[in-house]
Short mmCIF file of C-alpha atoms in Angstrom, two decimals:
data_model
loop_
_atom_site.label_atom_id
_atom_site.label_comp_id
_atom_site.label_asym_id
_atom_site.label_seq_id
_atom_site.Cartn_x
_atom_site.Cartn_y
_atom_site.Cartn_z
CA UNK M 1 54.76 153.55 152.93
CA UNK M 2 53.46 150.86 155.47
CA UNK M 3 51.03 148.33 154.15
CA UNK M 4 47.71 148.97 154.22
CA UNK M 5 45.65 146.05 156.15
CA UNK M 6 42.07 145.47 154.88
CA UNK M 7 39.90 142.89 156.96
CA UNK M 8 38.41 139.98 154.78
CA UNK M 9 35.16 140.38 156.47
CA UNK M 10 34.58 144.29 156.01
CA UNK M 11 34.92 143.59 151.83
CA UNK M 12 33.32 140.40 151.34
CA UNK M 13 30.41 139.28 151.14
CA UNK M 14 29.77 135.84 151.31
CA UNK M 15 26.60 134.70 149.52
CA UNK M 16 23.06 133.46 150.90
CA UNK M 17 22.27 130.42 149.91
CA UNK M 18 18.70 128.30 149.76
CA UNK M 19 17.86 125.15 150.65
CA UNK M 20 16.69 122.97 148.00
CA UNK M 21 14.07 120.13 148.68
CA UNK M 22 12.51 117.15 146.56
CA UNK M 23 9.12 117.14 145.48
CA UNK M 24 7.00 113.96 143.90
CA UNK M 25 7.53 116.45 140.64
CA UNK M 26 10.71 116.85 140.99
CA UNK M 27 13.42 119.50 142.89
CA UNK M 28 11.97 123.13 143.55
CA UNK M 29 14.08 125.75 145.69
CA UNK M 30 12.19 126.26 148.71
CA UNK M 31 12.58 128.82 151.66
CA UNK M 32 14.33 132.33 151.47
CA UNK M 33 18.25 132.91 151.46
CA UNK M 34 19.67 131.55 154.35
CA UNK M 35 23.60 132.80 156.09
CA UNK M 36 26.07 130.70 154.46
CA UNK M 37 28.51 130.01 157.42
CA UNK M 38 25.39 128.77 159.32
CA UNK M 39 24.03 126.56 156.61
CA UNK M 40 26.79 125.00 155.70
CA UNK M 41 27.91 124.46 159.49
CA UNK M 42 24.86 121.57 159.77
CA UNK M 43 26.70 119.54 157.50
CA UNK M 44 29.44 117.30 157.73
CA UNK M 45 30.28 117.08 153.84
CA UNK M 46 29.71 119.79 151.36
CA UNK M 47 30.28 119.58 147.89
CA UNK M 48 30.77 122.94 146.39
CA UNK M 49 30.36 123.18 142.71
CA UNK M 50 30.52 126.30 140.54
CA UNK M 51 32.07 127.29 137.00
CA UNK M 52 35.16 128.91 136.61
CA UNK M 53 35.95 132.15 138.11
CA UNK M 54 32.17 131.68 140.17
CA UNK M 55 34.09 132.41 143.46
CA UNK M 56 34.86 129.07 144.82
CA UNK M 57 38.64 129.69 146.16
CA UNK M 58 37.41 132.92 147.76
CA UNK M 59 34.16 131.47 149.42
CA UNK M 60 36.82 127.96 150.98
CA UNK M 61 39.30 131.03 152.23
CA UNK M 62 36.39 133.18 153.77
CA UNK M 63 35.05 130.34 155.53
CA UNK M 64 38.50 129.48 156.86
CA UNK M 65 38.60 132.82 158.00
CA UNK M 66 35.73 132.84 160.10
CA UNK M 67 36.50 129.71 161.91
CA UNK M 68 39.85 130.46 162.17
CA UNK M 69 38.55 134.50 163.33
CA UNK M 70 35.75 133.34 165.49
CA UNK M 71 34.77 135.70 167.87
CA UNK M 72 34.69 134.51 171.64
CA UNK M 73 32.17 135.27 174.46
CA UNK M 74 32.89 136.08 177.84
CA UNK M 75 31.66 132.68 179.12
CA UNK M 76 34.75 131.29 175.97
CA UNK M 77 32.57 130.30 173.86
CA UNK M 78 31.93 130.62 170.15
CA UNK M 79 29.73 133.15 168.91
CA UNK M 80 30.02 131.46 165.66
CA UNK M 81 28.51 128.24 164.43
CA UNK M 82 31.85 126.83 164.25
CA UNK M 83 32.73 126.12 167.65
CA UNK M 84 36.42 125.70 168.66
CA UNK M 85 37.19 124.51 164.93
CA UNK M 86 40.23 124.37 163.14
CA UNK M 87 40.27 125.11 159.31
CA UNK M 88 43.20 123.48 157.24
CA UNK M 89 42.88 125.00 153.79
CA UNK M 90 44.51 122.29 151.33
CA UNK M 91 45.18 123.81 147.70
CA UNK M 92 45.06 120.56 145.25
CA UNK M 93 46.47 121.81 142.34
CA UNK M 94 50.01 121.94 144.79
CA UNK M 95 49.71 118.04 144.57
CA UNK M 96 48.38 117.66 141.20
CA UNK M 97 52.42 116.44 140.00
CA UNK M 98 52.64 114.36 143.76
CA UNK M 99 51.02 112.71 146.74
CA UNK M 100 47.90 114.16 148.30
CA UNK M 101 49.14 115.33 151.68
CA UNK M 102 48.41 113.34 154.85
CA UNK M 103 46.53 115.03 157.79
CA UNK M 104 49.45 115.72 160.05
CA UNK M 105 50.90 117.50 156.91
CA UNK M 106 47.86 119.63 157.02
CA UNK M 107 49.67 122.57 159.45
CA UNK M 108 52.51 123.00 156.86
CA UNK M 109 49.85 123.07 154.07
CA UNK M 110 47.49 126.10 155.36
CA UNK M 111 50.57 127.47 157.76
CA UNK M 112 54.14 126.65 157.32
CA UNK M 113 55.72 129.19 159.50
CA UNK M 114 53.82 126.57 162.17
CA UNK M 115 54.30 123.65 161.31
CA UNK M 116 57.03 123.26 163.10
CA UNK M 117 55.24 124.33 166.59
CA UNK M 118 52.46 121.57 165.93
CA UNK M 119 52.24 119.23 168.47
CA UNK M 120 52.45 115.48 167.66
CA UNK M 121 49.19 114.17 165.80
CA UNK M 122 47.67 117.03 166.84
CA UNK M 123 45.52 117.21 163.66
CA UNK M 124 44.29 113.50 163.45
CA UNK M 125 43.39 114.35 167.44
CA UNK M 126 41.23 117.09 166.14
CA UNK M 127 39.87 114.70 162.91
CA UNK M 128 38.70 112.03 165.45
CA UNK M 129 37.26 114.62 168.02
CA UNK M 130 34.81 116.21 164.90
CA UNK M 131 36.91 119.97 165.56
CA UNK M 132 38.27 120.40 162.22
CA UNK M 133 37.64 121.91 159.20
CA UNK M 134 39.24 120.43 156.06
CA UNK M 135 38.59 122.46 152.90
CA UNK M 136 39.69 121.32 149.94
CA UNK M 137 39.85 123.41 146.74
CA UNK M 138 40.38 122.88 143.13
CA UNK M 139 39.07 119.55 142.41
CA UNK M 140 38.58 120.45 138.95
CA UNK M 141 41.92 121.59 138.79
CA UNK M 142 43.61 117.95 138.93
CA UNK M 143 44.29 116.35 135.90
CA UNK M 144 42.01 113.52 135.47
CA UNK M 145 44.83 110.99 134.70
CA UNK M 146 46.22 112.09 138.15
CA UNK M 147 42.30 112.18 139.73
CA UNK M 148 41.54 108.73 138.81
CA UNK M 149 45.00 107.81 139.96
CA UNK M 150 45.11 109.30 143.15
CA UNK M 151 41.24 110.08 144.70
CA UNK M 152 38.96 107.67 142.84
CA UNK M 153 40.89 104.51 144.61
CA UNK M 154 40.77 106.02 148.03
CA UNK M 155 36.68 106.77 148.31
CA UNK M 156 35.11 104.14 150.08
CA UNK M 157 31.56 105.38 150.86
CA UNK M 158 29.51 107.54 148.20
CA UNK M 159 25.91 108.73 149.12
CA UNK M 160 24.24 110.62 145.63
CA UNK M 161 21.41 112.33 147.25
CA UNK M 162 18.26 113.94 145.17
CA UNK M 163 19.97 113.45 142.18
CA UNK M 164 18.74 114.54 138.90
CA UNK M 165 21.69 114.13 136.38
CA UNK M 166 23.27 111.55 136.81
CA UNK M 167 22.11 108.61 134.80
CA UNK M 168 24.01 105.36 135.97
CA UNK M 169 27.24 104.55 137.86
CA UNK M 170 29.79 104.03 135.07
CA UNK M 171 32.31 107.12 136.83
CA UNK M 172 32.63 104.73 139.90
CA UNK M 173 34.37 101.70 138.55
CA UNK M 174 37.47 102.84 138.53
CA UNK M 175 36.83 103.69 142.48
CA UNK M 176 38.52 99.74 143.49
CA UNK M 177 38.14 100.65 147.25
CA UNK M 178 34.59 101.65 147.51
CA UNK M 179 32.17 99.10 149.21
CA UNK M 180 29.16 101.61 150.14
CA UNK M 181 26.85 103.48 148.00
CA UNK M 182 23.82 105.13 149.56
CA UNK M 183 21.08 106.47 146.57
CA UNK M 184 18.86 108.67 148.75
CA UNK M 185 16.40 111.44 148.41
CA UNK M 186 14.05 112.63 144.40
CA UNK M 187 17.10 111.18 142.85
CA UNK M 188 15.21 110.30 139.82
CA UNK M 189 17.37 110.33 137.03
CA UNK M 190 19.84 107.38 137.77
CA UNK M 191 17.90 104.50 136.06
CA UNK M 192 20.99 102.39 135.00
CA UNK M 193 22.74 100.31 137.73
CA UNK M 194 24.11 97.72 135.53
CA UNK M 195 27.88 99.30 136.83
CA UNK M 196 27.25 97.46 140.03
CA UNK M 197 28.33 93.98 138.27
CA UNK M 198 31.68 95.64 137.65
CA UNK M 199 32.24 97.04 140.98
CA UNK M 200 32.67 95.38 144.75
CA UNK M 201 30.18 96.98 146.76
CA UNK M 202 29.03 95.46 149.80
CA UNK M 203 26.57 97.60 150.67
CA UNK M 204 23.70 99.14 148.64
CA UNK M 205 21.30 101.77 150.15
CA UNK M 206 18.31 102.64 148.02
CA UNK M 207 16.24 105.22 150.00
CA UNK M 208 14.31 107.60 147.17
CA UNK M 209 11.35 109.31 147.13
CA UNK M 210 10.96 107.95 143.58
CA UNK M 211 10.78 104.39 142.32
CA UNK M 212 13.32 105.04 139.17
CA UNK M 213 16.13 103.75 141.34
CA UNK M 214 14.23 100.83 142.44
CA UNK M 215 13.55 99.94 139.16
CA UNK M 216 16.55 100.10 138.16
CA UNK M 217 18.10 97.09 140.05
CA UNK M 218 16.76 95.29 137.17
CA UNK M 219 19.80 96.39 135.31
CA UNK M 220 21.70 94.45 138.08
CA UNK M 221 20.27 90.83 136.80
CA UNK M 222 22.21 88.15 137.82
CA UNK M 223 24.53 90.21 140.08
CA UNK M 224 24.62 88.98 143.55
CA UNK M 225 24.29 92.56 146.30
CA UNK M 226 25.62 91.53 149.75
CA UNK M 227 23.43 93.91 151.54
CA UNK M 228 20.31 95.82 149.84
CA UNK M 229 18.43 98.43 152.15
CA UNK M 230 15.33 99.70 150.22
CA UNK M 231 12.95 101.81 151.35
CA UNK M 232 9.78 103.83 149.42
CA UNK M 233 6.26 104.33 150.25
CA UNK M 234 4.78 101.76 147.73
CA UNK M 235 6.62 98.68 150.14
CA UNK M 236 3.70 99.19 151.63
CA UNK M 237 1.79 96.98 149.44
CA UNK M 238 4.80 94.18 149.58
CA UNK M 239 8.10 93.59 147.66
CA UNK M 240 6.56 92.71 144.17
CA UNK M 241 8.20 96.46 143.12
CA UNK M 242 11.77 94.70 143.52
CA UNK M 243 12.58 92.78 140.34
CA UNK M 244 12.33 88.84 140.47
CA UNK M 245 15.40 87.15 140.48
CA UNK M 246 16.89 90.32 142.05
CA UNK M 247 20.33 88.46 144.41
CA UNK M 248 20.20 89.81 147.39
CA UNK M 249 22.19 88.49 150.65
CA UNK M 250 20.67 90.69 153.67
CA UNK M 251 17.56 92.56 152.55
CA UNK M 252 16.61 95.35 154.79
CA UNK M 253 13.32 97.00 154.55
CA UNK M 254 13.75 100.46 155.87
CA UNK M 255 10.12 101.38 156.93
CA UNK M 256 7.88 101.73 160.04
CA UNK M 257 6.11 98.08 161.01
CA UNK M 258 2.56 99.93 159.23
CA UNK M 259 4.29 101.05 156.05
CA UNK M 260 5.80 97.97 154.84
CA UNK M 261 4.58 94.02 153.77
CA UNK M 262 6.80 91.61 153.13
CA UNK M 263 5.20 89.44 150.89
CA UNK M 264 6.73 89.01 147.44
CA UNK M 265 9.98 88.67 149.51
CA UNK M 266 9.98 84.93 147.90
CA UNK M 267 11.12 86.09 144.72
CA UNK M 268 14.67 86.68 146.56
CA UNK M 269 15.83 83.15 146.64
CA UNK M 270 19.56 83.94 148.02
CA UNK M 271 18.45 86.10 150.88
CA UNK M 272 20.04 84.95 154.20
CA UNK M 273 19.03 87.41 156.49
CA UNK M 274 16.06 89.85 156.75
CA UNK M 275 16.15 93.12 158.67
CA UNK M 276 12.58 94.99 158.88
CA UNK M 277 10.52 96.71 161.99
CA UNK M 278 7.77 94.87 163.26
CA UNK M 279 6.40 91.76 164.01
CA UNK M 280 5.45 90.30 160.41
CA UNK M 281 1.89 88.62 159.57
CA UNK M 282 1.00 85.22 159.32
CA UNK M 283 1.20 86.05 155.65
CA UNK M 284 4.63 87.31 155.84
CA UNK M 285 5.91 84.50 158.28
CA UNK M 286 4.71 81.77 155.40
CA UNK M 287 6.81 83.51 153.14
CA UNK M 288 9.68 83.56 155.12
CA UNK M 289 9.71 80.10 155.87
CA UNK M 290 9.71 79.05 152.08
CA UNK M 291 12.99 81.22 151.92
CA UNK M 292 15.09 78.15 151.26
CA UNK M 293 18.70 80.06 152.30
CA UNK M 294 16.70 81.94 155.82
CA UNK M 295 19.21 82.22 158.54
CA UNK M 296 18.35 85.28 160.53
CA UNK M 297 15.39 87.94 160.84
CA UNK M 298 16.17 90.95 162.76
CA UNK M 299 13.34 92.53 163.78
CA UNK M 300 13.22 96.01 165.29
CA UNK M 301 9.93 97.47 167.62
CA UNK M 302 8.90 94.13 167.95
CA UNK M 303 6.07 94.34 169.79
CA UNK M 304 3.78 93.07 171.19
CA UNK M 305 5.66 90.20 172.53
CA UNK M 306 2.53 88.14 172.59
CA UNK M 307 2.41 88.18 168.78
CA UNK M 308 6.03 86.82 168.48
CA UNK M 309 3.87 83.25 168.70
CA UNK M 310 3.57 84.14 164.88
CA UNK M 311 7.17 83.42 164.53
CA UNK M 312 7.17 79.54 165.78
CA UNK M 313 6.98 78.45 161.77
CA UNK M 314 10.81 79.41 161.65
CA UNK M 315 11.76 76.62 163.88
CA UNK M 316 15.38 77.37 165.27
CA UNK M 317 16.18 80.21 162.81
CA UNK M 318 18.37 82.95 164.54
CA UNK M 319 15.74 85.73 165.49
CA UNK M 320 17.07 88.86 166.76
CA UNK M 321 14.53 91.22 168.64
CA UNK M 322 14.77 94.86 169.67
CA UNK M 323 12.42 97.31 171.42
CA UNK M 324 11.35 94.88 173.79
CA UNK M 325 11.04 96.07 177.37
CA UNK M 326 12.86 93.83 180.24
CA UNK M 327 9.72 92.10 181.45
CA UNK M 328 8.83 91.12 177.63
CA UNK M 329 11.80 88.98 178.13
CA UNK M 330 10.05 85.61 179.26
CA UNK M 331 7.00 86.25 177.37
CA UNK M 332 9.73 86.66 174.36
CA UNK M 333 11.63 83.12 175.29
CA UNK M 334 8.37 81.35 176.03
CA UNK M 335 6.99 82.32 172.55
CA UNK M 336 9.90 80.93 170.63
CA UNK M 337 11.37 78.10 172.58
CA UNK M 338 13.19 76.39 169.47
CA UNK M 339 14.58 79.84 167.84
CA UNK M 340 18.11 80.97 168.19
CA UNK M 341 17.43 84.33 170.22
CA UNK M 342 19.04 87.62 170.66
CA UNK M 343 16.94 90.16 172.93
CA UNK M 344 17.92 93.16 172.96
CA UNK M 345 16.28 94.75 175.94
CA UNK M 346 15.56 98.63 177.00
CA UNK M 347 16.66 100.22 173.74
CA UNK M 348 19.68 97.85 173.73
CA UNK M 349 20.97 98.74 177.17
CA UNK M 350 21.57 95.21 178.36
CA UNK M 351 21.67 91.88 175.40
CA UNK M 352 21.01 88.77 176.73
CA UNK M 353 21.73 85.58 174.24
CA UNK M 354 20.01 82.34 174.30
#
């Protein structure tokens, strides 16, 4: 008797899912139960988590199946929300006794009666060009000698958005490679950063809607952060909400020129370089110049250029200015004739140097 073909889309039905956003009181589900292919499709990393047996294989193999299935137009194009991508299903608990496979192994992972067909670097071509689909299953399924061994050293960048379990940063020492960690989003139970001193991070990104993970950096005392980003609404009544003594190389305060104040930014005595949008006070500028290790302010929408006269008190400190438009340029120059400056003109189209 001939085998009986069933298509994967006529018996399964892949769940809806719902979006889930932050509120001051914390996470709430919001909106009805969206298609899954389409939801997932605006993202470029997803995390899937589920318990055993939840349906986690099936839901990776469905999804390679519709990209892989994807219906075309007359026109050739995708009907789908994956257009022209290429899933690579990549089992992990086939590596858990070996090496992680590299991405030209990929073919003879999901396909091996291909593999040898593939043409040369075919797969990092369609990596760099945003067209495939790498879906990797059975995380869990790794034994955590051979996870820490082989995964934690490779991850470089981490964002944790609107977290609400975990409670400090002690799972990413092991991770020797990783430089960036962006905290982002009601992520409002991490209150312990003291990890940070153990790790070699140069680049820290805390944008939450709460201030637990601002407050936190006080764990971090005496630990020096290459590059802190901040941003919350209450920098709009200045930086006294960052712990004194806080060691901070470039400070950047990620808020619009009327919904941030620099003052307090004194009590960061190692910060070289300042990165904010607007053109500060006369307040601000007094603080700035009593910043004993001050080497650059980057300013972005800085305008008007008549108010860059506020700047003078920084003498020949490297200023770099963005948002200007071309005939701002001599106004710009004439306003700070002693400052190191960078103009970048017309939404950075052309960068003249002085």
């Amino acid at each position: 008797m001939p085998p009986v073909r069933h298509s994967f889309s006529q018996y399964y039905a892949a769940p809806s899912v719902t979006r889930q956003g932050g509120t001051a009181a914390g996470s709430a589900l919001t909106g009805a139960g969206t298609n899954t292919a389409h939801a997932l499709a605006a993202e470029r990393r997803v995390l899937l988590v589920g318990g055993a047996g939840a349906g986690k294989t099936t839901l990776l193999q469905w999804l390679a199946y519709t990209a892989a299935t994807a219906e075309f137009s007359r026109d050739g194009e995708s009907e789908g929300p994956w257009r022209g991508v290429v899933p690579f299903f990549v089992p992990l608990r086939e590596f858990a006794d070996r090496g992680l496979p590299q991405p030209e192994d990929f073919v003879r992972v999901t396909a091996p009666a291909l593999a040898g067909e593939k043409p040369a670097r075919w797969v990092s071509e369609l990596l760099r060009s945003g067209r495939a689909m790498v879906l990797v299953d059975g995380v869990d399924e790794v034994l955590q000698p051979r996870r820490e061994a082989v995964l934690l050293p490779a991850l470089r960048h981490l964002e944790i958005k609107s977290n609400d379990v975990v409670h400090d940063l002690e799972g990413l020492v092991a991770c020797r490679a990783l430089r960036s960690v962006w905290i982002t989003g009601f992520s409002s139970a991490l209150t312990d950063l003291s990890a940070l001193s153990r790790m070699h991070l140069t680049d820290l990104r805390l944008h939450a809607g709460t201030l637990d993970a601002i407050k936190a950096l006080a764990s971090v005392e005496g630990t020096y952060l290459p590059r802190l980003s901040v941003r919350h609404r209450k920098l709009v009544d200045g930086l006294d909400v960052l712990p004194e003594g806080l060691r901070v190389g470039e400070l950047v305060v990620d808020m619009g020129a009327d919904q941030r104040d620099l003052r307090g930014i004194t009590r960061l005595a190692d910060v070289h370089t300042v990165a904010a949008a607007g053109i500060p006070s006369v307040a601000e500028v007094d603080e700035l110049a009593a910043l004993p290790a001050l080497r650059a302010l980057v300013l972005t929408a800085a305008t008007p250029a008549r108010d860059l006269v506020r700047l003078r008190r920084l003498g020949g400190l490297r200023i770099e200015l963005s948002g200007l438009a071309p005939a701002d340029e001599r106004a710009a120059r004439e306003a700070l004739p002693e400052a190191d400056l960078v103009l970048h003109l017309d939404r950075a189209a052309s960068i003249t140097e002085r």
